[in-house]
C-alpha atoms as a PDB file:
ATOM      1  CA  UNK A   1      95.021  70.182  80.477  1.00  0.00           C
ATOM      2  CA  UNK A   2      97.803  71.684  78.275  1.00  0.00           C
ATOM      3  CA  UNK A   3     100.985  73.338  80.285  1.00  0.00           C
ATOM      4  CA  UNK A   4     100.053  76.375  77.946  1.00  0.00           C
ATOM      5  CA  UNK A   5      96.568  76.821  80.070  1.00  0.00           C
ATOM      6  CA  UNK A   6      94.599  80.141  79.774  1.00  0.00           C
ATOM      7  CA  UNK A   7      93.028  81.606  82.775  1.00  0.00           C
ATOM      8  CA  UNK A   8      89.979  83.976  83.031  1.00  0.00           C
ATOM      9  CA  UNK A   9      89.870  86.633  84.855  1.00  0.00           C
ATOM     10  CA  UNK A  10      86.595  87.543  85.531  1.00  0.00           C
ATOM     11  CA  UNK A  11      85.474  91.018  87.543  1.00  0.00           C
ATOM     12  CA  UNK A  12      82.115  92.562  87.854  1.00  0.00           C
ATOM     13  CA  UNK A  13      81.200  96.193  85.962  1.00  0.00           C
ATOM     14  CA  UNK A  14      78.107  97.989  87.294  1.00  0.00           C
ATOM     15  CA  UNK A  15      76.533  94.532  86.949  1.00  0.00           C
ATOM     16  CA  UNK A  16      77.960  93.953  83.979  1.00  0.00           C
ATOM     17  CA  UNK A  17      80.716  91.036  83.514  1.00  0.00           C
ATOM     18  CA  UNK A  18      83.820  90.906  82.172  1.00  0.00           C
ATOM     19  CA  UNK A  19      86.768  88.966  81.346  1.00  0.00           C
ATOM     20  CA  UNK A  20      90.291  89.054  80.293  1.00  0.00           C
ATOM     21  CA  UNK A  21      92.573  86.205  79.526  1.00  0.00           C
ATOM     22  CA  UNK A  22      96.179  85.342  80.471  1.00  0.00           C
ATOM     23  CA  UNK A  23      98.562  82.365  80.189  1.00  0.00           C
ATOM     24  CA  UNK A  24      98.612  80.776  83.486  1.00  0.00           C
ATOM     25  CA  UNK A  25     101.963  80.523  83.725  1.00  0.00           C
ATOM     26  CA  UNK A  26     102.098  84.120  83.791  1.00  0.00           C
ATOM     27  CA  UNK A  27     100.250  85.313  86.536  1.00  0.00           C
ATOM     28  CA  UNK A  28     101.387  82.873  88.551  1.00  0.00           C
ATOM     29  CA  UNK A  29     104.718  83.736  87.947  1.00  0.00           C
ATOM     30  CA  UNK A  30     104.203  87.502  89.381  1.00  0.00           C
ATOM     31  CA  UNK A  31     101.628  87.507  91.370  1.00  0.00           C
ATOM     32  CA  UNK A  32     101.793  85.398  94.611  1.00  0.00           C
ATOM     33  CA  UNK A  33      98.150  85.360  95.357  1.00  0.00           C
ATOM     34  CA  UNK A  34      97.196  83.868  92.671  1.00  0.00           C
ATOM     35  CA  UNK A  35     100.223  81.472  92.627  1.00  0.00           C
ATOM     36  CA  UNK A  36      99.287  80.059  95.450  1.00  0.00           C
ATOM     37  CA  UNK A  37      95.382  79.955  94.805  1.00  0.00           C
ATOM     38  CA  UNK A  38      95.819  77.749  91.743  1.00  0.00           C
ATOM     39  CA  UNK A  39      98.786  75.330  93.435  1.00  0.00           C
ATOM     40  CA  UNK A  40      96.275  74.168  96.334  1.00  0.00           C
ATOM     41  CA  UNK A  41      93.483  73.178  93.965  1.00  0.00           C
ATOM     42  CA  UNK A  42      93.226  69.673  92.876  1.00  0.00           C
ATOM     43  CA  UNK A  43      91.125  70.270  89.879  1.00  0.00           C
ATOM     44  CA  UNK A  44      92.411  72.707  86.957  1.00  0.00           C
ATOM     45  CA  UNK A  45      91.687  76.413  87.743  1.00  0.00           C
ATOM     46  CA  UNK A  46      90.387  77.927  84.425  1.00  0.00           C
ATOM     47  CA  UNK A  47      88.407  81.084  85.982  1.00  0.00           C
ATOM     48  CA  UNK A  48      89.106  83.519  89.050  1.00  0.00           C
ATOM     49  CA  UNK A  49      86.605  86.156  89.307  1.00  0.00           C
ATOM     50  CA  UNK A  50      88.083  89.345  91.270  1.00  0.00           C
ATOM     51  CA  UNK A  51      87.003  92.693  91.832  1.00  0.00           C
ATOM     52  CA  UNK A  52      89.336  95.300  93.815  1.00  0.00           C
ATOM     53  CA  UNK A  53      88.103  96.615  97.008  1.00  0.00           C
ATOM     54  CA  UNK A  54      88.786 100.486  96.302  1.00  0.00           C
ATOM     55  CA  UNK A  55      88.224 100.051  91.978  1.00  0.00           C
ATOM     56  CA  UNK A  56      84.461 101.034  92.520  1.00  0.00           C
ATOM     57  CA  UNK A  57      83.834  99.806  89.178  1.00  0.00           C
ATOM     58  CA  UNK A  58      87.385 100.799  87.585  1.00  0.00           C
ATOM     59  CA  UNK A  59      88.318  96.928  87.303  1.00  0.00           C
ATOM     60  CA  UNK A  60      87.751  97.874  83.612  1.00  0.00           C
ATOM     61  CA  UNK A  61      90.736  99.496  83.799  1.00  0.00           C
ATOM     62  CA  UNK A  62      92.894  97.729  86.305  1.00  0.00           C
ATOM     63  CA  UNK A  63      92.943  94.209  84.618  1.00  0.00           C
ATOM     64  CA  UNK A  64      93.769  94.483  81.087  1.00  0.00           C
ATOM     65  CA  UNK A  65      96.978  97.115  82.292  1.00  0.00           C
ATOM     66  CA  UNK A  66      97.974  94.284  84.707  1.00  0.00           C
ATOM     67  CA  UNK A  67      97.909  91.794  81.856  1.00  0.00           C
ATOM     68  CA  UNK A  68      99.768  94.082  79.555  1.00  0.00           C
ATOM     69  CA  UNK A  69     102.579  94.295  82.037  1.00  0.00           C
ATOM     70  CA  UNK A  70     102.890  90.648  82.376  1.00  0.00           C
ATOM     71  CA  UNK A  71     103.041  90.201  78.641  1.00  0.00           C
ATOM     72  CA  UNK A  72     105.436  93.214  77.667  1.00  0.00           C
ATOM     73  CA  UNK A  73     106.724  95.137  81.060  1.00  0.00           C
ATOM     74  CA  UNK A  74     104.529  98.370  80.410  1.00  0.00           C
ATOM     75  CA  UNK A  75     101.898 100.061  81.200  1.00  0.00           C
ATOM     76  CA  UNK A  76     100.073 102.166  78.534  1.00  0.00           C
ATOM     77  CA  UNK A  77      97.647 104.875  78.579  1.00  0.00           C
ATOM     78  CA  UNK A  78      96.728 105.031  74.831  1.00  0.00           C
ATOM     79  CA  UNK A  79      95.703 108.625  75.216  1.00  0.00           C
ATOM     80  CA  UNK A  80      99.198 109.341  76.272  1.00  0.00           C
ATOM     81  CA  UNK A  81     101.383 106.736  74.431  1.00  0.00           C
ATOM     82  CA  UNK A  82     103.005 106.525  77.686  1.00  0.00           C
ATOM     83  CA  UNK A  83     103.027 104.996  80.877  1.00  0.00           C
ATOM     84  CA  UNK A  84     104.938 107.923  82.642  1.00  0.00           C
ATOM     85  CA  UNK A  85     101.977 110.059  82.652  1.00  0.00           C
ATOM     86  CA  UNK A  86      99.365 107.116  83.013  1.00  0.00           C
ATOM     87  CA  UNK A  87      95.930 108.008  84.073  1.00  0.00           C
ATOM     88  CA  UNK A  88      94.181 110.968  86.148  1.00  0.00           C
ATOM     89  CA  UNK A  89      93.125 111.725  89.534  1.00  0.00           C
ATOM     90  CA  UNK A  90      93.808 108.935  91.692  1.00  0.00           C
ATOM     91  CA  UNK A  91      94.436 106.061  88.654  1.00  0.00           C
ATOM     92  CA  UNK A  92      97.738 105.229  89.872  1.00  0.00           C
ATOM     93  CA  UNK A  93      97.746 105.061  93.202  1.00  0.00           C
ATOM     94  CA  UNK A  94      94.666 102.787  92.758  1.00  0.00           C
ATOM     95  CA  UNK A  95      96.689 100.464  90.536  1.00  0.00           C
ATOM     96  CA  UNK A  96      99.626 100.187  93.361  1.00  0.00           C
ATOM     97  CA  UNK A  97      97.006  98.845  95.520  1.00  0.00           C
ATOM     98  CA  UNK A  98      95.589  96.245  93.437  1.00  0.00           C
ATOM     99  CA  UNK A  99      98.923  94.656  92.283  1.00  0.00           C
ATOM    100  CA  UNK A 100     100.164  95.140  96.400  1.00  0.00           C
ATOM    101  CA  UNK A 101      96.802  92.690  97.308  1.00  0.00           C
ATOM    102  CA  UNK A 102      98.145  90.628  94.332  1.00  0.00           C
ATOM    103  CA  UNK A 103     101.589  90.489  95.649  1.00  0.00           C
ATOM    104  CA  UNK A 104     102.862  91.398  92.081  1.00  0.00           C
ATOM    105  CA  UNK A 105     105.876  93.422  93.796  1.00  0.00           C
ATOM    106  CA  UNK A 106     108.360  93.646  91.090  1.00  0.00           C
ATOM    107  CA  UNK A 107     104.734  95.537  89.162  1.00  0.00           C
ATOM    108  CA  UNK A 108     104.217  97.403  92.556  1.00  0.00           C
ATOM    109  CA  UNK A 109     107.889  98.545  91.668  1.00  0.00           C
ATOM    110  CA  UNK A 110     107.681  99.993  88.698  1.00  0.00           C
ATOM    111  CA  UNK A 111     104.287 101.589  89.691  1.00  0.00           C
ATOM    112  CA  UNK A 112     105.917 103.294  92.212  1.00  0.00           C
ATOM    113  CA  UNK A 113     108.332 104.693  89.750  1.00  0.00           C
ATOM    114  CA  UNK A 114     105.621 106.158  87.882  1.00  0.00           C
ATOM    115  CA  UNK A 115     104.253 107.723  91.588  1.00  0.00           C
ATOM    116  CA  UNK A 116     107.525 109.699  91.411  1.00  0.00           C
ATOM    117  CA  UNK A 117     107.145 111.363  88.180  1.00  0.00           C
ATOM    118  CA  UNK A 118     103.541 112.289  89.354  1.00  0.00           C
ATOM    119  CA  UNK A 119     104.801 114.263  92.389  1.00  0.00           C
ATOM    120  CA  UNK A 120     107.561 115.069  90.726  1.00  0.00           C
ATOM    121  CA  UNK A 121     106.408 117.194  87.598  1.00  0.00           C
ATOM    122  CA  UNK A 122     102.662 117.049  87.886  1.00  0.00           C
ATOM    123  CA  UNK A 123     102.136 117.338  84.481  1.00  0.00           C
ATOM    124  CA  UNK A 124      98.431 116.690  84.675  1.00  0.00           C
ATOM    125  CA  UNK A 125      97.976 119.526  87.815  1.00  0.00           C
ATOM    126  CA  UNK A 126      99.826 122.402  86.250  1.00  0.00           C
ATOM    127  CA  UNK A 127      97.796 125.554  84.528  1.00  0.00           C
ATOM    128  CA  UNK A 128     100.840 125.242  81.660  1.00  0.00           C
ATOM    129  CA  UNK A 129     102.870 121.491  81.419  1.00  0.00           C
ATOM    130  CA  UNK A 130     105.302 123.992  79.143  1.00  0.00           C
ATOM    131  CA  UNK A 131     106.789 125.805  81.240  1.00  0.00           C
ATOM    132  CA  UNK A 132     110.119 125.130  83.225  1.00  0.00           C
ATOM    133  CA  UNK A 133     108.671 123.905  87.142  1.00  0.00           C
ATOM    134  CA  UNK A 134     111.280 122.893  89.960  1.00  0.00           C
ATOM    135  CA  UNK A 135     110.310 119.455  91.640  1.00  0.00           C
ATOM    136  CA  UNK A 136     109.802 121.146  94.658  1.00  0.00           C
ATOM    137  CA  UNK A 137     107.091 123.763  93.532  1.00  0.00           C
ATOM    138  CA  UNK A 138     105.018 121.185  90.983  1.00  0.00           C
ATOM    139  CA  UNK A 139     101.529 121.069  91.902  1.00  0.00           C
ATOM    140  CA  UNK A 140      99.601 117.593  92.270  1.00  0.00           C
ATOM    141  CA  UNK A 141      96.022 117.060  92.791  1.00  0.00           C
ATOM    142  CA  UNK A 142      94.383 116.089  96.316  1.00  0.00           C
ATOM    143  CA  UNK A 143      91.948 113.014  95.171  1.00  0.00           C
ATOM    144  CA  UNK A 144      95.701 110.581  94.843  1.00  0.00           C
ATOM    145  CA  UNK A 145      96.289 111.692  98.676  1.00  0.00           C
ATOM    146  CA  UNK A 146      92.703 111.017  99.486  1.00  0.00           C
ATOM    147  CA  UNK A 147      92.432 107.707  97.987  1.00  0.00           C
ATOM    148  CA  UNK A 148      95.975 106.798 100.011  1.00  0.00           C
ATOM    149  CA  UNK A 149      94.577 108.454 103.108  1.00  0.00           C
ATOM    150  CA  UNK A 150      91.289 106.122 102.773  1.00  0.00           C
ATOM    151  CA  UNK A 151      93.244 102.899 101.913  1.00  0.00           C
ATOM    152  CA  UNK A 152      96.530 102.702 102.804  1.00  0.00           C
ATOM    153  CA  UNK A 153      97.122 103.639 106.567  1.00  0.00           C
ATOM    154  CA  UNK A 154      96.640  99.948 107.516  1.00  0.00           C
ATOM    155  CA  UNK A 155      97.439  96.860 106.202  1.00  0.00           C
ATOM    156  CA  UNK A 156     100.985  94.700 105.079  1.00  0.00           C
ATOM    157  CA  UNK A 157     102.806  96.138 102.352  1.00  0.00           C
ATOM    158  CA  UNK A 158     100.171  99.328 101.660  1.00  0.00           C
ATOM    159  CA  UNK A 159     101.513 101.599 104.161  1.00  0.00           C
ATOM    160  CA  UNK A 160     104.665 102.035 101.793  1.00  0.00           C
ATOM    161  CA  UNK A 161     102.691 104.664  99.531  1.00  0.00           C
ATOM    162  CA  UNK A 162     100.631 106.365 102.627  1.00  0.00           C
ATOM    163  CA  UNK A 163     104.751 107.152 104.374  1.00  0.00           C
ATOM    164  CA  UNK A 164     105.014 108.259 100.793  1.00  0.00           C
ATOM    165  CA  UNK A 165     102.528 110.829 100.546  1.00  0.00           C
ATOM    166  CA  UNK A 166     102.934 111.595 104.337  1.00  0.00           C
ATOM    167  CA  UNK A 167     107.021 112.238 103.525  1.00  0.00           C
ATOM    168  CA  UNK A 168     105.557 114.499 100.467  1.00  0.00           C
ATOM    169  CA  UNK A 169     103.317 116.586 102.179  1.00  0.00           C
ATOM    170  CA  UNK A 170     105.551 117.450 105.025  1.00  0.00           C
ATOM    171  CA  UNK A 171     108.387 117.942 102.665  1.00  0.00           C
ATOM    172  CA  UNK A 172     106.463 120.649 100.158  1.00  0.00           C
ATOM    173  CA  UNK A 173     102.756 121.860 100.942  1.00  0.00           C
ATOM    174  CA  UNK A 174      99.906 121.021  98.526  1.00  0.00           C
ATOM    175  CA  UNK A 175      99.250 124.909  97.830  1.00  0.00           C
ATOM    176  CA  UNK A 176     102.620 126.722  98.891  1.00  0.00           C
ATOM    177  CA  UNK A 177     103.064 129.933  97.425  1.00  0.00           C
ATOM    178  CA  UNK A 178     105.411 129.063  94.428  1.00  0.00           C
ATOM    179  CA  UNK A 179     102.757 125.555  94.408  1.00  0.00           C
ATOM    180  CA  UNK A 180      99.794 127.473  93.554  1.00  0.00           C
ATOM    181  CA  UNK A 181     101.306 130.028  91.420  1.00  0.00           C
ATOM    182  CA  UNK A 182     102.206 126.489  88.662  1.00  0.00           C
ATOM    183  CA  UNK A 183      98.614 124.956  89.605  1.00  0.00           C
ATOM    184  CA  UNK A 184      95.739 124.671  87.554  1.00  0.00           C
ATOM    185  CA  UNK A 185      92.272 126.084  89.335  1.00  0.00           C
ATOM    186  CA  UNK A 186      90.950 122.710  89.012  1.00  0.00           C
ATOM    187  CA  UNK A 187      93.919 121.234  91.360  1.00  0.00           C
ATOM    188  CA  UNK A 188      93.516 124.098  93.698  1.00  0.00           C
ATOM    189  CA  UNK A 189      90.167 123.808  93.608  1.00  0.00           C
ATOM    190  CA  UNK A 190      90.428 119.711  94.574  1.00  0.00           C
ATOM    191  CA  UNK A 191      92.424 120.595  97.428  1.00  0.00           C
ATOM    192  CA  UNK A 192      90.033 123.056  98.733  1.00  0.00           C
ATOM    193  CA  UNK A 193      87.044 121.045  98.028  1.00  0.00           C
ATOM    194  CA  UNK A 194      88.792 117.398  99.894  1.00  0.00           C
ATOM    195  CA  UNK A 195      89.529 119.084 103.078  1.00  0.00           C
ATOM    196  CA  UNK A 196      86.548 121.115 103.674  1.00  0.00           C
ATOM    197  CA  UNK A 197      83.666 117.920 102.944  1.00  0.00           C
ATOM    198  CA  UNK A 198      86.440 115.320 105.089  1.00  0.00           C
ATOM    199  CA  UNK A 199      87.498 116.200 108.427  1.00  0.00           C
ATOM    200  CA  UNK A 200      89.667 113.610 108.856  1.00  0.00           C
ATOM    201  CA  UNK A 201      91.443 113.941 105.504  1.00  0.00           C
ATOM    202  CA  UNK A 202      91.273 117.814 106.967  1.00  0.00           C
ATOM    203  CA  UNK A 203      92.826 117.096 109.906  1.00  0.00           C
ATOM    204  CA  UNK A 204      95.496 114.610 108.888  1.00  0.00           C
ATOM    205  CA  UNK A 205      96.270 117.405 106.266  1.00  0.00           C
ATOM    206  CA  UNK A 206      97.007 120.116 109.056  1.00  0.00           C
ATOM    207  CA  UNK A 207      99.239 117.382 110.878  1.00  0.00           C
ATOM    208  CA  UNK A 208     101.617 117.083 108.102  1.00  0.00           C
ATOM    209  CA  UNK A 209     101.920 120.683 108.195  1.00  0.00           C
ATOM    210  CA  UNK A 210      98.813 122.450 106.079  1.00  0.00           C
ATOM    211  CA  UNK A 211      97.998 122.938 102.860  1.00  0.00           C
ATOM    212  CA  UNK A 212     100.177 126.024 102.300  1.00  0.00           C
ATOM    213  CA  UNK A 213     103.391 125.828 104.813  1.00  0.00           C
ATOM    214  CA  UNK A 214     106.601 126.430 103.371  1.00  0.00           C
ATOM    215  CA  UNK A 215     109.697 123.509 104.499  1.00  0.00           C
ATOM    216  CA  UNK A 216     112.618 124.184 101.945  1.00  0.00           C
ATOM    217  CA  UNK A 217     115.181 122.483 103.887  1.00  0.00           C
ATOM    218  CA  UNK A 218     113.411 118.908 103.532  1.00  0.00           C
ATOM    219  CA  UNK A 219     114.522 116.417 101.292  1.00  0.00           C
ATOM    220  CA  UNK A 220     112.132 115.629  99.072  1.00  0.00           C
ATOM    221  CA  UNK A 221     111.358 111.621  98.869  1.00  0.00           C
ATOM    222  CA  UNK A 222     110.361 111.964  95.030  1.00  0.00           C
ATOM    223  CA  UNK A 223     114.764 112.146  95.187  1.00  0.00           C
ATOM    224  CA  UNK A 224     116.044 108.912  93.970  1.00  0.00           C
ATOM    225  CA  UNK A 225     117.934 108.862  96.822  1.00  0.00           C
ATOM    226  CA  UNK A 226     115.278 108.446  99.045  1.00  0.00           C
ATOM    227  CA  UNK A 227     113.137 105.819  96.900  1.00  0.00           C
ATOM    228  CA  UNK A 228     114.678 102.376  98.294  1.00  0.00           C
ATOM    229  CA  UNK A 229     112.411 103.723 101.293  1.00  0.00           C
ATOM    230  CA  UNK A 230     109.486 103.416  99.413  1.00  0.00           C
ATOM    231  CA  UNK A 231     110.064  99.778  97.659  1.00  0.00           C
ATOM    232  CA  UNK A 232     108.736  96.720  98.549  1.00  0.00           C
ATOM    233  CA  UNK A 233     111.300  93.870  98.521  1.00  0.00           C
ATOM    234  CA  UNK A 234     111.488  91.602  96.093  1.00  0.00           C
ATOM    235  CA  UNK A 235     112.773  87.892  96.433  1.00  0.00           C
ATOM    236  CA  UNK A 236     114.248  85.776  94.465  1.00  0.00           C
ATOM    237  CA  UNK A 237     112.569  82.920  92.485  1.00  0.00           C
ATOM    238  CA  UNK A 238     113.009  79.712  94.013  1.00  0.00           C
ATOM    239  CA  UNK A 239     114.282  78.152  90.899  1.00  0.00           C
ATOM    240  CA  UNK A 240     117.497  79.196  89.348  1.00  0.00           C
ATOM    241  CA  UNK A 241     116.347  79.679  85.626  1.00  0.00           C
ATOM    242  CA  UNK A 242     113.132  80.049  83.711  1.00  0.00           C
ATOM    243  CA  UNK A 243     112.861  77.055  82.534  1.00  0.00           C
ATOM    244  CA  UNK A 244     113.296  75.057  86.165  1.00  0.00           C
ATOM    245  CA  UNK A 245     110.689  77.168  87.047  1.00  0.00           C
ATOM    246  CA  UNK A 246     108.518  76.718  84.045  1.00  0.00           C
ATOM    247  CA  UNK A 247     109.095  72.778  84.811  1.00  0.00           C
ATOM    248  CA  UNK A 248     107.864  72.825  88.642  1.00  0.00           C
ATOM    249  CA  UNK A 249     104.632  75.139  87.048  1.00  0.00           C
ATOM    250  CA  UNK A 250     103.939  72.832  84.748  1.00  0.00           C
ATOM    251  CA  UNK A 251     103.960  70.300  87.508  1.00  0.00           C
ATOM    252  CA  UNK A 252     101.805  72.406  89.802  1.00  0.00           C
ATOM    253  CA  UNK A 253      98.932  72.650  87.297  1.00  0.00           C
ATOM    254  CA  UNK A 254      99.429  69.713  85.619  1.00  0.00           C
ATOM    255  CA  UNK A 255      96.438  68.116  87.074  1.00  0.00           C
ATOM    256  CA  UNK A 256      93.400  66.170  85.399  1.00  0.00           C
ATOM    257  CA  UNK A 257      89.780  66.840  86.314  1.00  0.00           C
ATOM    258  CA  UNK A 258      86.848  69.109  85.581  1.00  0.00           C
ATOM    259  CA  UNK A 259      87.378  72.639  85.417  1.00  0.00           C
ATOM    260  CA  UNK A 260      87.421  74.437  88.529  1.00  0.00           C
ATOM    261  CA  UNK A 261      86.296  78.631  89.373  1.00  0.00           C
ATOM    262  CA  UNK A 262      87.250  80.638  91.940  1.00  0.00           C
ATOM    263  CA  UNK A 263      86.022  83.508  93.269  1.00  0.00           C
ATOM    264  CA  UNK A 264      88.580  85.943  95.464  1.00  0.00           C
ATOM    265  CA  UNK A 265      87.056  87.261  98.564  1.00  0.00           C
ATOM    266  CA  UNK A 266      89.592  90.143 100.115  1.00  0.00           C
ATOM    267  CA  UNK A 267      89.710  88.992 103.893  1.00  0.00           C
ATOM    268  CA  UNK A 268      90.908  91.098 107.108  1.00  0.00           C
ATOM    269  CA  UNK A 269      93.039  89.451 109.566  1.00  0.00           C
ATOM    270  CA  UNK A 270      93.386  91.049 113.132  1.00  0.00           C
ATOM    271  CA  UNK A 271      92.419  94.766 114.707  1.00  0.00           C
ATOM    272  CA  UNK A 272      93.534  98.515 113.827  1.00  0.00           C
ATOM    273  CA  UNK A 273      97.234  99.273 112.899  1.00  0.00           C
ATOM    274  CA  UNK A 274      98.015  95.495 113.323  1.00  0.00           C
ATOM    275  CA  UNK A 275      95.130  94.560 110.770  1.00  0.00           C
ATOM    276  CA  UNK A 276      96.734  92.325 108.133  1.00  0.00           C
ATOM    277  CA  UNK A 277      94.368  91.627 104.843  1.00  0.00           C
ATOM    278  CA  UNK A 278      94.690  88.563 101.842  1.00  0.00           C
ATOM    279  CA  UNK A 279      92.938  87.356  99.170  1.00  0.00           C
ATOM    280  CA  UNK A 280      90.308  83.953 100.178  1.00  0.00           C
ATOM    281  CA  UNK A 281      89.374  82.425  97.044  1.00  0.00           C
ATOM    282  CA  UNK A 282      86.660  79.443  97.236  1.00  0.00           C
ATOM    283  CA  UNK A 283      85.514  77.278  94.692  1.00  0.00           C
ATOM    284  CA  UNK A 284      81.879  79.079  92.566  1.00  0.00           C
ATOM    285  CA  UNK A 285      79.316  76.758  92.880  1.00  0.00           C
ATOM    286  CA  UNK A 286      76.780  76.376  89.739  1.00  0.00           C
END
């Protein structure tokens, strides 16, 4: 096995399967879960098939923006030719998730950054991007809040981005006056149409203060003063250059042996608000 391996990454597409490729070294450089999935095996890991617990059949669209940051440090929505307005609907806040189970943080990072300049300018929610919009009045869609409110209220690391939205929504209202005035009807109408078919996204909703309240004197935590809050913390490698590091990889998967696949399972540990979750991978069996 060459120090240069390739790893598959397989995930499952309305019974459909797919794969996308990545050097080893790589992933297991960011992302801790699969770091440490590949370290304990004693044969060489060549596939890991995964498919994200909230994706419902977006993995099509998770994986190959993962593997793009790993290789160049952006994300890229093609239709946009940037990252800063990447996806629709609830696209990023579904892509925060999957690199949190992953434990790519320094990628959960810069995600997070892009959360900001959604609720900041909501490009994608206005009736006219063109004209001038103060942070505080720029509308933003309710299926992001929804898919935060149905994934993120438990579990380590997650419940960064639900105190996020919960800091949001009792900072500015979804429809305040000035709110709905800059929204499109389609983002009013998303609003309108969550709360009334969920009564607990409804209720949480009226908790933070309604859909239409008005709270000028709050500090808004799209402020870059206030996004430390909403980080996760990074640490430091444990070697002190690349290239130690590269050297103890290379060591790690330097192993002889047939092939091995692995199949990630996501796993809850514990009960309610103390409910911790990680990836299990096992060996696939032919």
């Amino acid at each position: 096995m060459t120090h240069h391996a390739v790893i598959n990454i397989g995930y499952k597409v309305d019974h459909d399967n797919y794969m996308v490729a990545c050097h080893t070294g790589l992933l297991c450089y960011w992302s801790g879960a699969i770091r440490r999935a590949v370290y304990r095996q004693r044969r060489p890991v060549t596939n890991i098939w995964i498919n994200f617990r909230e994706a419902t059949g977006r993995d099509v669209y998770i994986w190959p923006q993962v593997i793009q940051w790993c290789y160049t440090g952006k994300l890229l929505d093609m239709t946009t030719c940037s990252d800063a307005i990447i996806g629709s609907y609830d696209d990023i806040e579904m892509l925060w998730n999957a690199v949190i189970s992953l434990e790519m943080y320094e990628l959960a990072n810069y995600i997070m950054r892009l959360v900001f300049v959604k609720y900041t300018w909501g490009l994608s929610a206005r009736t006219d991007a063109t004209v001038k919009c103060n942070p505080r009045d720029c509308p933003f869609e309710a299926s992001g809040a929804f898919h935060v409110f149905e994934y993120n209220r438990r579990g380590y690391g997650s419940t960064r981005l639900f105190l996020f939205i919960e800091d949001l929504i009792k900072a500015r209202a979804p429809l305040a006056r000035e709110t709905r005035r800059q929204a499109s009807q389609a983002t009013i109408d998303s609003w309108l149409s969550f709360t009334r078919r969920d009564e607990g996204f409804r209720e949480w909703i009226e908790g933070l203060g309604g859909l239409d309240h008005d709270n000028d004197a709050a500090v808004l935590p799209t402020h870059f003063n206030q996004w430390r809050y909403y980080m996760v913390p990074t640490l430091s490698r444990l070697s002190p250059t690349l290239q130690h590091w590269a050297v103890r990889h290379n060591e790690n998967i330097g192993r002889e042996g047939e092939e091995l696949a692995l199949a990630a399972d996501w796993d809850r540990r514990g009960e309610c608000v103390h409910a911790a979750y990680q990836w299990v991978f096992e060996e696939v069996l032919d």
